[in-house]
Amino acid sequence: MPGTLTARSSRPDLSSVDQLSAERLRGDARRALEAFEGALAIVRSVHHRIGETYVLHGTGEAQAALGQVEQSERALSRALEMAQELGERHIEGRTRLSLGLLLSRQGNPGGVTHLEKAHAMFTDMGAERWRAKAEEALARSR
């Protein structure tokens, strides 16, 4: 079935992660976090590292929406580390954007560094939508 993560799948359908992110955007961050936690167990059980990276990113975003700043920073930092290890530039850029926003809200100057790197990555990749989001975040954080 499209959009599901099952322990029996050797390659989870990552569209589920986007559905969970949409759930968070609709304002139900607690429900999204619970779903991300379940998804994390599944992607780890099948050793799907790219999936784990996306799920950690979503977990961090849901935690940030719930005000769980320290947990969010840990999840996003781990997602960033994995994205770099795997050479997954798109999720690296998205994670830098999320981490940059989180840190900037806390007054941490490291946030701007992440936002600048995200902006440069999205520009380099030609990911216009994400480049614009990074540019907007930079403008707000300065």
PDB file of C-alpha atoms in Angstrom:
ATOM      1  CA  MET A   1       0.000   0.000   0.000  1.00  0.00           C
ATOM      2  CA  PRO A   2       1.468   3.394  -0.932  1.00  0.00           C
ATOM      3  CA  GLY A   3       2.462   5.678   1.898  1.00  0.00           C
ATOM      4  CA  THR A   4       3.013   3.018   4.519  1.00  0.00           C
ATOM      5  CA  LEU A   5       5.963   1.917   6.549  1.00  0.00           C
ATOM      6  CA  THR A   6       5.883  -1.714   7.531  1.00  0.00           C
ATOM      7  CA  ALA A   7       8.444  -3.863   9.256  1.00  0.00           C
ATOM      8  CA  ARG A   8       8.028  -6.367   6.411  1.00  0.00           C
ATOM      9  CA  SER A   9       9.106  -3.882   3.753  1.00  0.00           C
ATOM     10  CA  SER A  10      12.756  -3.966   2.836  1.00  0.00           C
ATOM     11  CA  ARG A  11      12.451  -0.470   1.394  1.00  0.00           C
ATOM     12  CA  PRO A  12       9.917   1.704   3.240  1.00  0.00           C
ATOM     13  CA  ASP A  13       7.866   4.094   1.145  1.00  0.00           C
ATOM     14  CA  LEU A  14       9.194   7.495   2.219  1.00  0.00           C
ATOM     15  CA  SER A  15       6.015   9.247   1.090  1.00  0.00           C
ATOM     16  CA  SER A  16       4.792   8.330   4.582  1.00  0.00           C
ATOM     17  CA  VAL A  17       7.369  10.689   6.043  1.00  0.00           C
ATOM     18  CA  ASP A  18       5.978  13.533   3.945  1.00  0.00           C
ATOM     19  CA  GLN A  19       2.463  12.651   5.112  1.00  0.00           C
ATOM     20  CA  LEU A  20       3.649  12.828   8.723  1.00  0.00           C
ATOM     21  CA  SER A  21       5.269  16.187   8.035  1.00  0.00           C
ATOM     22  CA  ALA A  22       1.990  17.408   6.559  1.00  0.00           C
ATOM     23  CA  GLU A  23       0.255  16.253   9.743  1.00  0.00           C
ATOM     24  CA  ARG A  24       2.652  18.399  11.755  1.00  0.00           C
ATOM     25  CA  LEU A  25       2.015  21.370   9.492  1.00  0.00           C
ATOM     26  CA  ARG A  26      -1.741  21.004  10.029  1.00  0.00           C
ATOM     27  CA  GLY A  27      -1.083  21.670  13.705  1.00  0.00           C
ATOM     28  CA  ASP A  28      -1.128  18.220  15.251  1.00  0.00           C
ATOM     29  CA  ALA A  29       2.539  18.056  16.228  1.00  0.00           C
ATOM     30  CA  ARG A  30       1.917  15.592  19.074  1.00  0.00           C
ATOM     31  CA  ARG A  31       0.248  13.111  16.741  1.00  0.00           C
ATOM     32  CA  ALA A  32       2.987  13.616  14.165  1.00  0.00           C
ATOM     33  CA  LEU A  33       5.678  13.033  16.800  1.00  0.00           C
ATOM     34  CA  GLU A  34       4.047   9.779  17.893  1.00  0.00           C
ATOM     35  CA  ALA A  35       3.898   8.629  14.283  1.00  0.00           C
ATOM     36  CA  PHE A  36       7.523   9.635  13.651  1.00  0.00           C
ATOM     37  CA  GLU A  37       8.601   7.671  16.729  1.00  0.00           C
ATOM     38  CA  GLY A  38       6.857   4.583  15.354  1.00  0.00           C
ATOM     39  CA  ALA A  39       8.347   5.152  11.915  1.00  0.00           C
ATOM     40  CA  LEU A  40      11.809   5.510  13.427  1.00  0.00           C
ATOM     41  CA  ALA A  41      11.590   2.052  14.967  1.00  0.00           C
ATOM     42  CA  ILE A  42      10.569   0.604  11.606  1.00  0.00           C
ATOM     43  CA  VAL A  43      13.252   2.245   9.455  1.00  0.00           C
ATOM     44  CA  ARG A  44      15.874   1.255  11.991  1.00  0.00           C
ATOM     45  CA  SER A  45      14.632  -2.334  12.062  1.00  0.00           C
ATOM     46  CA  VAL A  46      15.123  -2.628   8.301  1.00  0.00           C
ATOM     47  CA  HIS A  47      18.392  -0.645   8.355  1.00  0.00           C
ATOM     48  CA  HIS A  48      17.062   2.045   6.000  1.00  0.00           C
ATOM     49  CA  ARG A  49      19.517   4.828   6.816  1.00  0.00           C
ATOM     50  CA  ILE A  50      18.144   7.373   4.364  1.00  0.00           C
ATOM     51  CA  GLY A  51      14.670   6.770   5.754  1.00  0.00           C
ATOM     52  CA  GLU A  52      16.041   7.144   9.266  1.00  0.00           C
ATOM     53  CA  THR A  53      17.544  10.486   8.273  1.00  0.00           C
ATOM     54  CA  TYR A  54      14.203  11.800   6.996  1.00  0.00           C
ATOM     55  CA  VAL A  55      12.334  10.474  10.020  1.00  0.00           C
ATOM     56  CA  LEU A  56      14.832  12.043  12.440  1.00  0.00           C
ATOM     57  CA  HIS A  57      14.396  15.338  10.602  1.00  0.00           C
ATOM     58  CA  GLY A  58      10.616  15.108  10.959  1.00  0.00           C
ATOM     59  CA  THR A  59      10.949  14.094  14.595  1.00  0.00           C
ATOM     60  CA  GLY A  60      13.085  17.152  15.270  1.00  0.00           C
ATOM     61  CA  GLU A  61      10.594  19.442  13.545  1.00  0.00           C
ATOM     62  CA  ALA A  62       7.663  17.996  15.521  1.00  0.00           C
ATOM     63  CA  GLN A  63       9.631  18.332  18.761  1.00  0.00           C
ATOM     64  CA  ALA A  64      10.430  21.956  17.915  1.00  0.00           C
ATOM     65  CA  ALA A  65       6.736  22.632  17.302  1.00  0.00           C
ATOM     66  CA  LEU A  66       6.020  21.194  20.757  1.00  0.00           C
ATOM     67  CA  GLY A  67       8.694  23.370  22.393  1.00  0.00           C
ATOM     68  CA  GLN A  68      10.995  20.409  23.067  1.00  0.00           C
ATOM     69  CA  VAL A  69      14.073  22.394  22.065  1.00  0.00           C
ATOM     70  CA  GLU A  70      16.845  20.156  23.427  1.00  0.00           C
ATOM     71  CA  GLN A  71      15.303  16.974  22.026  1.00  0.00           C
ATOM     72  CA  SER A  72      14.710  18.717  18.709  1.00  0.00           C
ATOM     73  CA  GLU A  73      18.307  19.875  18.504  1.00  0.00           C
ATOM     74  CA  ARG A  74      19.541  16.321  19.198  1.00  0.00           C
ATOM     75  CA  ALA A  75      17.289  14.764  16.539  1.00  0.00           C
ATOM     76  CA  LEU A  76      18.149  17.401  13.943  1.00  0.00           C
ATOM     77  CA  SER A  77      21.876  17.190  14.695  1.00  0.00           C
ATOM     78  CA  ARG A  78      21.789  13.417  14.256  1.00  0.00           C
ATOM     79  CA  ALA A  79      19.812  13.778  11.007  1.00  0.00           C
ATOM     80  CA  LEU A  80      22.390  16.283   9.753  1.00  0.00           C
ATOM     81  CA  GLU A  81      25.261  13.970  10.646  1.00  0.00           C
ATOM     82  CA  MET A  82      23.605  11.054   8.839  1.00  0.00           C
ATOM     83  CA  ALA A  83      22.735  13.139   5.776  1.00  0.00           C
ATOM     84  CA  GLN A  84      26.375  14.197   5.493  1.00  0.00           C
ATOM     85  CA  GLU A  85      27.620  10.621   5.941  1.00  0.00           C
ATOM     86  CA  LEU A  86      25.240   9.396   3.238  1.00  0.00           C
ATOM     87  CA  GLY A  87      25.877  12.297   0.861  1.00  0.00           C
ATOM     88  CA  GLU A  88      22.158  13.150   0.814  1.00  0.00           C
ATOM     89  CA  ARG A  89      22.375  16.846   0.026  1.00  0.00           C
ATOM     90  CA  HIS A  90      18.662  17.596  -0.167  1.00  0.00           C
ATOM     91  CA  ILE A  91      17.856  16.328   3.329  1.00  0.00           C
ATOM     92  CA  GLU A  92      21.096  17.868   4.567  1.00  0.00           C
ATOM     93  CA  GLY A  93      19.903  21.247   3.318  1.00  0.00           C
ATOM     94  CA  ARG A  94      16.425  20.787   4.778  1.00  0.00           C
ATOM     95  CA  THR A  95      17.910  19.737   8.104  1.00  0.00           C
ATOM     96  CA  ARG A  96      20.291  22.707   8.126  1.00  0.00           C
ATOM     97  CA  LEU A  97      17.286  24.950   7.480  1.00  0.00           C
ATOM     98  CA  SER A  98      15.330  23.418  10.383  1.00  0.00           C
ATOM     99  CA  LEU A  99      18.317  23.438  12.720  1.00  0.00           C
ATOM    100  CA  GLY A 100      19.180  27.002  11.716  1.00  0.00           C
ATOM    101  CA  LEU A 101      15.647  28.170  12.502  1.00  0.00           C
ATOM    102  CA  LEU A 102      15.654  26.368  15.848  1.00  0.00           C
ATOM    103  CA  LEU A 103      19.021  27.779  16.910  1.00  0.00           C
ATOM    104  CA  SER A 104      18.214  31.273  15.655  1.00  0.00           C
ATOM    105  CA  ARG A 105      15.030  31.325  17.734  1.00  0.00           C
ATOM    106  CA  GLN A 106      17.221  30.564  20.751  1.00  0.00           C
ATOM    107  CA  GLY A 107      19.590  33.433  19.930  1.00  0.00           C
ATOM    108  CA  ASN A 108      22.378  31.033  18.993  1.00  0.00           C
ATOM    109  CA  PRO A 109      24.590  32.565  16.252  1.00  0.00           C
ATOM    110  CA  GLY A 110      25.247  29.067  14.912  1.00  0.00           C
ATOM    111  CA  GLY A 111      21.739  29.186  13.517  1.00  0.00           C
ATOM    112  CA  VAL A 112      22.702  31.765  10.901  1.00  0.00           C
ATOM    113  CA  THR A 113      25.620  29.581   9.819  1.00  0.00           C
ATOM    114  CA  HIS A 114      23.256  26.657   9.182  1.00  0.00           C
ATOM    115  CA  LEU A 115      20.837  28.914   7.312  1.00  0.00           C
ATOM    116  CA  GLU A 116      23.644  30.296   5.115  1.00  0.00           C
ATOM    117  CA  LYS A 117      24.850  26.778   4.309  1.00  0.00           C
ATOM    118  CA  ALA A 118      21.300  25.632   3.538  1.00  0.00           C
ATOM    119  CA  HIS A 119      20.813  28.628   1.248  1.00  0.00           C
ATOM    120  CA  ALA A 120      24.069  27.895  -0.582  1.00  0.00           C
ATOM    121  CA  MET A 121      23.204  24.202  -0.948  1.00  0.00           C
ATOM    122  CA  PHE A 122      19.727  24.865  -2.323  1.00  0.00           C
ATOM    123  CA  THR A 123      21.121  27.481  -4.708  1.00  0.00           C
ATOM    124  CA  ASP A 124      23.747  24.998  -5.906  1.00  0.00           C
ATOM    125  CA  MET A 125      21.130  22.253  -6.372  1.00  0.00           C
ATOM    126  CA  GLY A 126      18.684  24.541  -8.148  1.00  0.00           C
ATOM    127  CA  ALA A 127      16.056  23.831  -5.484  1.00  0.00           C
ATOM    128  CA  GLU A 128      14.291  27.167  -5.854  1.00  0.00           C
ATOM    129  CA  ARG A 129      11.463  26.555  -3.396  1.00  0.00           C
ATOM    130  CA  TRP A 130      13.874  25.578  -0.630  1.00  0.00           C
ATOM    131  CA  ARG A 131      16.344  28.327  -1.550  1.00  0.00           C
ATOM    132  CA  ALA A 132      13.561  30.882  -1.108  1.00  0.00           C
ATOM    133  CA  LYS A 133      12.643  29.397   2.285  1.00  0.00           C
ATOM    134  CA  ALA A 134      16.269  29.601   3.405  1.00  0.00           C
ATOM    135  CA  GLU A 135      16.540  33.170   2.133  1.00  0.00           C
ATOM    136  CA  GLU A 136      13.392  34.156   4.045  1.00  0.00           C
ATOM    137  CA  ALA A 137      14.697  32.489   7.207  1.00  0.00           C
ATOM    138  CA  LEU A 138      18.015  34.311   6.852  1.00  0.00           C
ATOM    139  CA  ALA A 139      16.260  37.643   6.500  1.00  0.00           C
ATOM    140  CA  ARG A 140      14.248  37.013   9.666  1.00  0.00           C
ATOM    141  CA  SER A 141      17.255  35.847  11.681  1.00  0.00           C
ATOM    142  CA  ARG A 142      19.509  38.825  10.972  1.00  0.00           C
TER     143      ARG A 142
END
